[in-house]
XYZ file of C-alpha atoms in Angstrom:
363
model
C -25.126 -13.871 -17.492
C -22.472 -11.111 -17.181
C -18.817 -12.225 -16.958
C -17.402 -12.621 -13.473
C -15.443 -9.600 -12.290
C -11.682 -10.242 -12.364
C -9.685 -10.324 -9.162
C -7.542 -7.251 -8.530
C -4.257 -9.086 -9.202
C -5.537 -10.168 -12.632
C -6.659 -6.716 -13.797
C -4.916 -5.788 -17.035
C -3.855 -9.311 -17.933
C -4.861 -10.776 -21.313
C -8.086 -12.747 -21.530
C -7.976 -16.150 -19.829
C -4.801 -15.219 -17.902
C -4.585 -15.098 -14.137
C -1.937 -14.846 -11.446
C -2.360 -17.853 -9.171
C -0.052 -19.456 -6.593
C 2.960 -17.361 -7.572
C 2.747 -17.806 -11.348
C 0.916 -16.536 -14.422
C -1.395 -19.182 -15.839
C -3.497 -19.526 -18.990
C -6.960 -21.097 -18.889
C -6.992 -23.158 -22.085
C -10.265 -22.955 -24.065
C -12.142 -26.287 -24.192
C -11.026 -28.370 -27.154
C -7.586 -26.778 -27.455
C -5.839 -28.707 -24.703
C -3.772 -30.611 -27.294
C -2.004 -27.360 -28.188
C -1.026 -26.758 -24.558
C 0.505 -30.094 -23.543
C -2.911 -31.554 -22.807
C -3.453 -29.174 -19.906
C -6.567 -27.212 -19.051
C -4.478 -24.642 -17.182
C -1.024 -23.931 -18.590
C 1.702 -22.294 -16.458
C 3.315 -19.498 -18.470
C 5.925 -18.318 -15.967
C 6.582 -16.731 -12.603
C 7.271 -13.260 -13.992
C 5.217 -11.245 -16.459
C 8.109 -11.023 -18.910
C 8.624 -14.787 -18.864
C 4.880 -15.352 -19.293
C 4.727 -13.145 -22.382
C 7.774 -14.834 -23.897
C 6.282 -18.311 -23.450
C 2.958 -17.044 -24.774
C 4.664 -15.632 -27.891
C 6.581 -18.853 -28.522
C 3.406 -20.898 -28.237
C 1.355 -18.778 -30.598
C 4.167 -18.401 -33.152
C 2.804 -15.120 -34.430
C 3.506 -14.566 -38.151
C 4.104 -11.234 -39.873
C 1.840 -12.233 -42.747
C -1.119 -12.515 -40.372
C -1.225 -8.771 -39.671
C -4.458 -7.984 -41.495
C -6.075 -5.708 -38.892
C -4.894 -3.315 -36.226
C -6.035 -5.939 -33.731
C -3.536 -8.398 -35.226
C -0.767 -5.786 -34.971
C -1.673 -4.990 -31.371
C -1.668 -8.703 -30.505
C 1.842 -9.053 -31.889
C 2.851 -5.871 -30.047
C 1.596 -7.423 -26.801
C 3.541 -10.590 -27.472
C 6.835 -9.163 -28.672
C 7.192 -5.548 -27.545
C 5.594 -5.406 -24.091
C 7.762 -8.205 -22.619
C 10.906 -6.257 -23.537
C 9.792 -3.274 -21.470
C 10.283 -2.789 -17.748
C 7.936 -4.998 -15.748
C 6.000 -2.070 -14.297
C 5.633 -0.441 -17.716
C 4.432 -3.681 -19.286
C 1.900 -4.191 -16.519
C 0.541 -0.651 -16.916
C 0.433 -0.714 -20.712
C -1.276 -4.093 -21.090
C -4.775 -2.796 -20.147
C -4.144 0.398 -22.141
C -3.366 -1.670 -25.212
C -6.516 -3.697 -24.677
C -8.549 -0.485 -24.559
C -7.016 0.612 -27.859
C -7.742 -2.788 -29.371
C -11.378 -2.424 -28.422
C -11.551 0.904 -30.223
C -9.465 0.207 -33.335
C -8.821 -3.528 -33.482
C -11.354 -4.120 -36.258
C -9.790 -1.582 -38.625
C -7.463 -2.283 -41.525
C -4.099 -0.569 -40.855
C -4.333 1.637 -43.958
C -7.848 2.849 -43.117
C -6.706 4.597 -39.922
C -6.626 8.395 -40.248
C -5.525 11.172 -37.852
C -9.193 12.078 -37.319
C -9.659 8.715 -35.589
C -6.897 9.542 -33.115
C -8.399 12.988 -32.478
C -11.848 11.518 -31.902
C -10.412 9.006 -29.426
C -8.403 11.742 -27.695
C -11.383 14.063 -27.263
C -13.748 11.395 -25.984
C -11.243 9.723 -23.652
C -9.999 13.083 -22.337
C -13.429 13.886 -20.942
C -12.844 11.396 -18.127
C -9.120 10.604 -18.177
C -6.976 13.156 -20.046
C -3.651 11.798 -18.796
C -4.606 8.223 -19.652
C -5.723 9.371 -23.108
C -2.281 10.793 -23.861
C -0.478 7.696 -22.635
C -2.705 5.383 -24.653
C -2.156 7.423 -27.802
C 1.603 7.251 -27.215
C 1.278 3.470 -27.270
C -0.857 3.642 -30.408
C 1.823 5.721 -32.124
C 4.439 3.118 -31.203
C 2.153 0.373 -32.517
C 2.179 2.099 -35.910
C 5.960 2.416 -35.757
C 6.258 -1.334 -35.206
C 3.676 -1.997 -37.928
C 5.978 -0.255 -40.418
C 8.890 -2.349 -39.153
C 6.846 -5.529 -39.600
C 5.806 -4.607 -43.128
C 2.104 -4.075 -42.407
C 2.266 -0.330 -43.189
C 4.366 1.999 -45.299
C 3.505 5.299 -43.640
C 2.830 6.407 -40.073
C -0.648 8.000 -40.035
C -0.170 9.909 -36.770
C 3.221 11.374 -37.680
C 2.319 12.303 -41.246
C -0.954 13.750 -39.990
C 0.987 15.799 -37.414
C -1.215 14.519 -34.617
C -1.001 16.496 -31.361
C -1.898 15.313 -27.891
C -3.715 17.588 -25.466
C -1.129 19.171 -23.240
C -1.565 18.577 -19.529
C -0.186 21.132 -17.072
C 2.692 19.713 -15.020
C 2.373 19.299 -11.268
C 3.271 22.489 -9.398
C 3.529 21.374 -5.750
C 6.791 22.676 -4.285
C 7.883 21.350 -0.898
C 9.198 24.206 1.209
C 12.333 23.873 3.339
C 10.376 24.303 6.559
C 8.084 21.418 5.556
C 11.112 19.145 5.215
C 12.337 20.274 8.642
C 8.931 19.472 10.114
C 8.809 16.031 8.460
C 12.285 15.160 9.709
C 11.327 16.233 13.231
C 9.147 13.153 13.700
C 10.686 10.776 16.198
C 10.747 7.008 16.135
C 7.738 5.529 17.884
C 8.213 3.923 21.295
C 6.950 0.655 22.720
C 4.721 0.461 25.759
C 7.878 0.172 27.875
C 9.253 3.436 26.547
C 11.907 1.833 24.327
C 12.450 2.466 20.633
C 10.022 0.439 18.529
C 12.196 -1.623 16.171
C 9.241 -2.143 13.843
C 8.820 1.584 13.299
C 10.508 2.742 10.066
C 10.454 6.496 10.668
C 14.239 6.788 10.700
C 14.475 4.887 7.420
C 12.078 7.378 5.823
C 14.198 10.227 7.228
C 17.275 8.774 5.527
C 15.327 8.203 2.331
C 14.153 11.826 2.210
C 17.676 13.117 2.836
C 19.154 10.948 0.068
C 16.343 11.844 -2.308
C 16.900 15.568 -1.824
C 20.659 15.239 -2.288
C 20.577 13.049 -5.405
C 17.174 13.519 -7.021
C 17.107 9.789 -7.812
C 13.877 8.188 -8.962
C 12.157 6.002 -6.396
C 13.011 2.857 -8.373
C 16.732 3.645 -8.415
C 16.898 4.792 -4.805
C 15.089 1.756 -3.420
C 17.246 -0.584 -5.525
C 20.563 0.835 -4.283
C 22.937 -1.938 -3.273
C 25.678 -1.664 -0.714
C 28.062 -2.521 -3.565
C 26.990 0.698 -5.326
C 28.473 2.722 -2.468
C 32.180 3.088 -3.217
C 35.117 5.270 -2.220
C 34.479 7.824 -4.958
C 30.701 8.050 -4.510
C 27.387 6.335 -5.207
C 27.303 4.621 -8.602
C 23.916 4.494 -10.323
C 22.796 3.407 -13.787
C 19.276 4.901 -14.025
C 16.737 2.162 -14.666
C 14.966 4.309 -17.244
C 18.035 4.423 -19.503
C 19.649 1.130 -18.496
C 18.715 -0.537 -21.782
C 19.291 2.521 -23.986
C 22.267 4.738 -23.211
C 23.327 2.688 -20.170
C 25.224 5.722 -18.925
C 26.140 5.695 -15.245
C 26.050 8.604 -12.817
C 28.415 8.925 -9.879
C 27.154 11.066 -7.015
C 30.344 12.313 -5.427
C 30.758 12.366 -1.683
C 29.916 15.392 0.382
C 29.566 15.520 4.180
C 25.782 15.685 3.783
C 25.638 12.715 1.410
C 27.865 10.633 3.670
C 25.683 11.468 6.655
C 22.513 10.465 4.786
C 24.019 7.124 3.739
C 25.176 6.470 7.312
C 21.642 7.127 8.559
C 20.208 4.746 5.970
C 22.664 2.049 7.032
C 21.840 2.535 10.699
C 18.089 2.314 9.990
C 18.304 -1.050 8.241
C 16.575 -3.833 10.199
C 18.992 -6.389 8.699
C 22.719 -5.600 8.695
C 23.743 -8.289 6.221
C 21.263 -7.301 3.491
C 22.860 -6.304 0.166
C 20.269 -3.494 -0.130
C 20.585 -0.036 1.408
C 16.811 0.145 1.959
C 15.294 -3.186 2.952
C 12.523 -4.785 4.967
C 12.914 -7.052 7.979
C 13.656 -10.001 5.690
C 16.518 -8.091 4.089
C 14.612 -7.807 0.822
C 14.413 -4.577 -1.209
C 11.222 -2.528 -1.074
C 11.319 -2.201 -4.860
C 10.388 -5.532 -6.400
C 11.551 -6.764 -9.776
C 8.059 -6.336 -11.222
C 8.314 -2.597 -10.562
C 5.963 -2.487 -7.574
C 6.864 -1.145 -4.152
C 3.639 -1.689 -2.229
C 5.327 -1.983 1.168
C 7.151 1.310 0.664
C 3.979 2.966 -0.619
C 2.234 1.969 2.604
C 5.242 3.118 4.628
C 5.200 6.523 2.946
C 1.424 6.815 3.419
C 1.704 6.168 7.157
C 4.606 8.593 7.457
C 2.686 11.379 5.705
C -0.341 10.705 7.911
C 1.893 11.358 10.905
C 3.370 14.476 9.299
C -0.095 15.979 8.837
C -1.256 14.943 12.303
C 1.842 15.813 14.363
C 3.530 18.743 12.601
C 2.631 22.150 11.180
C 2.492 20.804 7.609
C -1.076 21.121 6.329
C -0.743 20.008 2.698
C 0.320 16.495 1.797
C 3.242 16.130 -0.582
C 4.071 13.112 -2.689
C 7.308 11.173 -2.775
C 7.930 12.342 -6.339
C 7.684 15.988 -5.214
C 11.061 15.526 -3.518
C 12.708 14.897 -6.894
C 11.191 18.133 -8.158
C 12.463 19.973 -5.090
C 15.979 18.727 -5.798
C 15.764 20.104 -9.334
C 14.209 23.371 -8.220
C 16.785 24.021 -5.516
C 19.769 23.154 -7.734
C 22.147 26.045 -8.346
C 21.554 25.984 -12.103
C 19.378 24.309 -14.709
C 22.343 22.298 -15.960
C 23.089 21.084 -12.443
C 19.441 20.069 -12.054
C 19.540 18.199 -15.380
C 22.666 16.299 -14.327
C 21.201 15.386 -10.924
C 18.043 14.011 -12.507
C 20.000 12.260 -15.306
C 17.928 13.871 -18.036
C 19.244 13.856 -21.588
C 17.717 17.275 -22.225
C 17.234 20.217 -19.892
C 13.849 21.033 -21.423
C 12.027 18.339 -19.430
C 13.898 19.337 -16.283
C 12.849 22.947 -16.700
C 9.239 22.306 -17.755
C 8.286 19.640 -15.210
C 10.724 19.751 -12.294
C 11.769 23.389 -11.786
C 8.741 24.586 -9.838
C 9.663 27.943 -8.330
C 8.591 31.117 -10.154
C 11.299 32.703 -12.256
C 12.546 35.940 -10.722
C 12.918 38.814 -13.173
C 14.275 42.285 -12.449
C 12.201 45.112 -13.907
C 13.443 47.095 -16.879
C 14.890 50.592 -16.599
C 11.774 52.311 -17.910
C 11.980 55.932 -18.984
């Protein structure tokens, strides 16, 4: 009899895990209840990070047990994934499981670059982007294996392994498309009054702030009122919060002040500590990295844009960040807006207009 298909909320979780009644729980195998406080279903924690920590403490993984790549990947799942951002951990868990299925049986020293190339070529036939991301995780697994004493050399680095390059997204949102999107009016009730449940004006403010700052969705949706000060908007990018921890201050301009004022006015709850919030005063961006309510909000807004304006090609929320970088007065300005450590990523991925070149003098 084939195994029962997992519920959507449990996809990507380790075997025998499930999210049930607001917590992550482990279905204890029969006969092992004595190791889990006599319980058949053990509550690991309310957040994924907490669940992995409790799981790691219970299993007491030992360095000396790392005899196969599967053992190393298990320890990686227990110790490394929980330290990552919740969204990253949730996305990488099923990727790590896929890698374990392919290489888990191997001894660490038997892995060669040709194995990575074979995996890359086969996986790229259906999911080239996923293949690259999974191989990035595999490379990090080997890095940790060296740290844990299971390996002396990194097979992918010494073998000069190369991923297949994927062309960056090229969609550039034109100025007139932004004008059209911002022309949408708030929906009315049957009595002709403004519909308080309609969030069109909040999306308008979001777009304006996004274009002015280039902030990632996570950072923009997690802006607190306390981050808005006399000298500007203070942001510590979530992507570098636990590395460089360097803050960016977006200084006031008339346009930035106007966008913030619009965002404040569009809030359904005045006393919420969040600049963008739902009717309960809660942020759209949840601590686990998801923003399902905002995703739905953006989807509905874009449906209206395509149906009620002259825009004929849908653009994604992330395309606005690229527009900010593209329209910046210089590459360095674009890099600073996007809080990139290097301008190379800014130029390769986010500057999307063709480069204008004057012809030579000829003869």
